[in-house]
């Protein structure tokens, strides 16, 4: 019996809730679906489903296997679409979430470019610094920056981003250039709300630690800190995506570069238990090509 047919029967039966529903999808009888499931479990030597006359329930092994099977079938469908004559055009509605500032400057332009290449797709972009619950809020894909906590979500790395300590040339002319992180205690540091500190190395080759900072300016909006730094109010610890243009123009100068922490990742996260639609996969691939290109950030 074809192994792929067994996997399709398993996925359809578990996601549709019954052998009869799976049989209607595959245009066979429920008995055929049952035989395929029996053959799959016999071949694997493990019980995947607990079947009664009323319902199907997954075993622990079955739940883990289901996620792998859904991904395999999705990858196969995408591969066939990519090589078939004329391909398959993505369509439908795509909902994307991203951090407000980063999303405004870097995700929104990618959404526009993606829609030009995929005119049958409509997109809703939600910009928020709140950690969105993808499953309960119906979000297809979220762009996130920083370490990813263990969760039930699938993660795809899109690129990397550095954070730097920056100041205006006028501020540095008045107050001097910090040489080591210890010098931050003598400077007016622009703090982001209740930020625990700035992540810098203790020595150029040392471990990264949080260095507590203090100053007369504090705000919970990063864009305001950015403007204060440009205006010469103090030192700020900002992401390269935000200050890159200022550094190239000379409006801001980076300091303590030898002590900068390693770059953090930019990720796409999405529900891994769900069959990934072509529009979501193509959007992730589109953003990854852009954000993964070092020249994008250099520009």
Coordinates of C-alpha atoms in Angstrom, one line a residue:
X1 CA 0.0 0.0 0.0
X2 CA 1.3 3.4 -0.9
X3 CA 2.9 5.1 2.1
X4 CA 1.8 8.6 1.0
X5 CA -1.9 7.4 0.9
X6 CA -1.5 6.1 4.4
X7 CA -0.2 9.5 5.6
X8 CA -3.0 11.4 3.8
X9 CA -5.6 9.1 5.3
X10 CA -4.1 9.7 8.8
X11 CA -4.0 13.5 8.4
X12 CA -7.5 13.7 6.9
X13 CA -9.1 11.4 9.5
X14 CA -7.5 13.2 12.5
X15 CA -8.1 16.8 11.2
X16 CA -11.7 16.0 10.0
X17 CA -12.6 14.0 13.0
X18 CA -13.8 10.8 11.4
X19 CA -13.1 8.0 8.9
X20 CA -16.3 9.0 7.0
X21 CA -15.1 12.6 6.6
X22 CA -11.7 11.5 5.4
X23 CA -13.3 9.0 3.0
X24 CA -15.4 11.8 1.4
X25 CA -12.3 13.9 0.8
X26 CA -10.4 11.1 -0.8
X27 CA -13.5 9.7 -2.7
X28 CA -13.1 6.2 -1.2
X29 CA -15.1 4.2 1.4
X30 CA -14.6 4.5 5.2
X31 CA -13.4 0.9 5.2
X32 CA -10.5 1.9 2.8
X33 CA -9.5 4.7 5.2
X34 CA -9.6 2.2 8.1
X35 CA -7.4 -0.3 6.3
X36 CA -4.9 2.5 5.4
X37 CA -4.7 3.5 9.1
X38 CA -4.2 -0.1 10.2
X39 CA -1.4 -0.6 7.7
X40 CA 0.3 2.7 8.8
X41 CA 0.2 1.7 12.5
X42 CA 1.4 -1.8 11.6
X43 CA 4.3 -0.5 9.5
X44 CA 5.4 1.9 12.3
X45 CA 4.8 -0.5 15.1
X46 CA 3.0 2.2 17.2
X47 CA -0.5 3.1 18.1
X48 CA -1.4 6.5 16.6
X49 CA -5.2 6.7 17.0
X50 CA -7.7 5.5 19.6
X51 CA -10.8 4.7 17.6
X52 CA -14.4 4.3 18.9
X53 CA -17.7 4.3 17.0
X54 CA -18.1 7.9 17.9
X55 CA -14.8 9.7 17.8
X56 CA -11.1 9.5 17.0
X57 CA -8.4 10.6 19.5
X58 CA -4.7 10.9 19.0
X59 CA -2.2 9.1 21.2
X60 CA 0.9 11.1 22.4
X61 CA 2.9 9.5 19.5
X62 CA 0.1 10.3 17.1
X63 CA 0.1 14.0 18.0
X64 CA 3.8 14.3 17.3
X65 CA 3.5 12.3 14.1
X66 CA 0.6 14.4 12.9
X67 CA 2.6 17.6 13.0
X68 CA 5.4 16.0 11.0
X69 CA 2.9 14.6 8.5
X70 CA 1.2 17.9 7.9
X71 CA 4.6 19.6 7.3
X72 CA 5.6 16.8 4.8
X73 CA 2.3 17.1 2.9
X74 CA 2.6 20.8 2.8
X75 CA 6.2 20.7 1.6
X76 CA 5.2 18.3 -1.1
X77 CA 2.3 20.4 -2.3
X78 CA 4.6 23.5 -2.4
X79 CA 7.3 21.6 -4.3
X80 CA 4.8 20.4 -6.9
X81 CA 3.4 23.9 -7.3
X82 CA 6.8 25.4 -7.8
X83 CA 7.8 23.0 -10.6
X84 CA 4.4 22.5 -12.4
X85 CA 3.7 24.2 -15.6
X86 CA 2.7 27.8 -14.8
X87 CA 2.9 27.0 -11.1
X88 CA 0.0 27.8 -8.7
X89 CA -0.7 31.4 -7.8
X90 CA -1.0 32.2 -4.1
X91 CA -4.4 33.6 -3.2
X92 CA -6.5 34.4 -0.1
X93 CA -6.1 36.6 2.9
X94 CA -2.9 36.8 4.9
X95 CA -2.7 38.3 8.3
X96 CA 0.8 39.4 9.5
X97 CA 1.9 40.9 12.9
X98 CA 5.1 42.8 13.5
X99 CA 6.6 45.1 16.1
X100 CA 5.4 48.7 15.6
X101 CA 8.6 50.6 14.8
X102 CA 10.4 47.8 12.9
X103 CA 7.2 46.8 11.1
X104 CA 6.5 50.4 10.0
X105 CA 10.0 50.8 8.5
X106 CA 10.9 47.4 7.2
X107 CA 7.9 45.0 7.2
X108 CA 5.4 47.3 5.6
X109 CA 7.5 47.9 2.4
X110 CA 8.0 44.1 2.1
X111 CA 4.2 43.6 2.3
X112 CA 3.7 46.0 -0.5
X113 CA 6.4 44.3 -2.6
X114 CA 4.9 40.9 -1.9
X115 CA 1.4 42.0 -2.9
X116 CA 2.8 43.4 -6.2
X117 CA 4.2 39.9 -7.0
X118 CA 1.1 38.1 -5.7
X119 CA -1.9 40.2 -6.7
X120 CA -4.5 37.6 -5.7
X121 CA -3.4 37.8 -2.0
X122 CA -4.9 40.4 0.4
X123 CA -2.9 41.3 3.5
X124 CA -3.7 42.7 6.9
X125 CA -0.6 44.0 8.7
X126 CA -1.0 44.5 12.5
X127 CA 1.7 46.6 14.0
X128 CA 2.0 46.2 17.8
X129 CA 4.7 45.7 20.4
X130 CA 2.4 43.3 22.3
X131 CA 3.2 39.6 22.1
X132 CA 0.4 38.4 19.8
X133 CA -1.3 35.0 20.4
X134 CA -1.2 33.7 16.9
X135 CA -3.5 30.7 17.5
X136 CA -6.3 32.6 19.3
X137 CA -6.1 35.8 17.3
X138 CA -6.1 34.2 13.8
X139 CA -2.6 35.6 12.8
X140 CA -0.9 33.6 10.1
X141 CA 2.6 34.9 10.6
X142 CA 4.4 37.2 13.1
X143 CA 7.8 38.8 12.7
X144 CA 9.7 38.9 16.0
X145 CA 13.2 40.1 17.0
X146 CA 15.3 38.5 19.8
X147 CA 15.6 35.1 21.4
X148 CA 12.7 32.8 20.7
X149 CA 11.1 31.2 23.8
X150 CA 10.3 27.5 23.5
X151 CA 6.7 27.1 22.3
X152 CA 4.4 25.2 20.1
X153 CA 5.1 27.7 17.2
X154 CA 7.2 27.0 14.2
X155 CA 10.1 29.4 13.7
X156 CA 12.0 30.5 10.6
X157 CA 15.0 32.8 10.8
X158 CA 14.8 35.7 8.5
X159 CA 18.0 37.6 9.3
X160 CA 20.1 39.2 12.1
X161 CA 20.2 42.6 13.7
X162 CA 22.8 44.3 15.9
X163 CA 22.2 46.8 18.7
X164 CA 24.7 49.7 19.2
X165 CA 25.3 52.5 21.6
X166 CA 25.0 55.7 19.7
X167 CA 25.1 59.5 20.3
X168 CA 25.2 62.7 18.3
X169 CA 28.6 64.2 17.5
X170 CA 27.6 67.3 19.5
X171 CA 26.9 65.3 22.6
X172 CA 30.3 63.5 22.3
X173 CA 32.1 66.8 21.8
X174 CA 30.6 68.1 25.0
X175 CA 30.9 65.0 27.2
X176 CA 33.6 62.8 25.7
X177 CA 33.6 59.4 24.2
X178 CA 33.1 56.4 26.5
X179 CA 35.9 53.9 26.1
X180 CA 34.6 51.0 28.2
X181 CA 31.1 50.1 29.5
X182 CA 32.2 51.3 32.9
X183 CA 32.3 54.8 31.5
X184 CA 28.5 54.8 30.9
X185 CA 28.1 55.7 34.6
X186 CA 29.5 59.2 33.7
X187 CA 27.1 59.8 30.8
X188 CA 23.5 60.7 30.4
X189 CA 21.9 57.5 29.1
X190 CA 18.5 57.6 27.5
X191 CA 16.5 54.8 29.0
X192 CA 13.6 52.8 27.5
X193 CA 11.0 52.6 30.2
X194 CA 11.9 50.0 32.8
X195 CA 14.7 48.6 30.8
X196 CA 17.0 46.4 32.9
X197 CA 20.1 47.6 31.3
X198 CA 22.1 47.6 28.1
X199 CA 23.5 44.2 26.9
X200 CA 27.2 44.7 26.3
X201 CA 30.3 42.5 26.7
X202 CA 32.3 43.0 29.9
X203 CA 35.5 42.9 27.8
X204 CA 35.9 42.9 24.0
X205 CA 36.1 39.1 24.1
X206 CA 34.1 38.6 27.3
X207 CA 30.6 37.5 28.2
X208 CA 27.5 39.7 27.6
X209 CA 26.0 41.2 30.7
X210 CA 23.4 43.8 31.4
X211 CA 25.0 47.1 32.3
X212 CA 22.7 49.3 34.4
X213 CA 22.5 52.9 33.1
X214 CA 20.9 56.1 34.3
X215 CA 20.1 59.5 33.0
X216 CA 17.7 62.4 33.1
X217 CA 15.6 61.2 30.1
X218 CA 13.4 58.1 30.0
X219 CA 10.6 57.1 27.7
X220 CA 8.7 54.0 26.8
X221 CA 8.8 54.8 23.1
X222 CA 12.0 53.9 21.2
X223 CA 11.3 56.5 18.4
X224 CA 11.4 59.2 21.0
X225 CA 14.7 58.0 22.4
X226 CA 16.0 58.0 18.8
X227 CA 15.1 61.6 18.4
X228 CA 16.5 62.6 21.7
X229 CA 19.8 61.0 20.7
X230 CA 19.8 62.9 17.4
X231 CA 19.2 66.1 19.3
X232 CA 22.3 65.5 21.5
X233 CA 20.5 64.7 24.8
X234 CA 22.6 61.6 25.6
X235 CA 23.7 58.1 24.7
X236 CA 21.1 55.6 23.4
X237 CA 21.2 51.8 22.9
X238 CA 19.4 51.3 19.6
X239 CA 18.9 48.7 16.9
X240 CA 20.8 49.1 13.6
X241 CA 17.5 49.0 11.7
X242 CA 16.6 52.2 13.4
X243 CA 19.8 54.2 13.4
X244 CA 21.6 52.8 10.3
X245 CA 20.6 55.8 8.1
X246 CA 21.8 58.3 10.8
X247 CA 25.1 56.5 11.1
X248 CA 25.7 56.7 7.4
X249 CA 24.8 60.4 7.3
X250 CA 26.9 61.2 10.4
X251 CA 24.0 62.4 12.4
X252 CA 24.8 59.7 15.0
X253 CA 28.1 58.0 15.9
X254 CA 28.4 54.5 17.4
X255 CA 30.6 54.0 20.4
X256 CA 31.8 50.9 22.4
X257 CA 31.6 48.9 19.2
X258 CA 34.2 46.4 20.5
X259 CA 31.9 45.6 23.4
X260 CA 28.7 45.2 21.4
X261 CA 26.7 42.0 22.0
X262 CA 26.3 39.5 19.1
X263 CA 23.6 40.1 16.7
X264 CA 20.1 38.9 17.6
X265 CA 17.9 37.0 15.2
X266 CA 14.9 38.3 13.2
X267 CA 12.3 35.5 13.0
X268 CA 9.0 34.6 11.4
X269 CA 6.8 32.5 13.7
X270 CA 3.7 30.7 12.6
X271 CA 1.4 27.9 13.9
X272 CA 3.2 24.6 13.1
X273 CA 0.2 22.4 13.6
X274 CA -1.7 24.1 10.8
X275 CA -1.3 23.2 7.1
X276 CA 0.8 26.1 5.9
X277 CA -0.9 27.9 3.0
X278 CA 1.2 28.7 0.0
X279 CA 0.6 32.5 0.6
X280 CA 2.2 32.2 4.0
X281 CA 5.2 30.2 2.8
X282 CA 5.8 32.6 -0.1
X283 CA 5.6 35.6 2.2
X284 CA 8.1 34.1 4.6
X285 CA 10.4 33.3 1.7
X286 CA 10.1 36.8 0.3
X287 CA 11.0 38.5 3.6
X288 CA 13.8 36.0 4.2
X289 CA 15.4 36.9 0.8
X290 CA 15.4 40.6 1.8
X291 CA 16.3 40.5 5.5
X292 CA 18.9 37.7 5.0
X293 CA 20.8 39.8 2.5
X294 CA 23.6 41.8 4.4
X295 CA 23.5 44.4 1.6
X296 CA 19.9 45.2 2.5
X297 CA 21.0 46.5 5.9
X298 CA 24.1 48.1 4.5
X299 CA 21.9 50.2 2.2

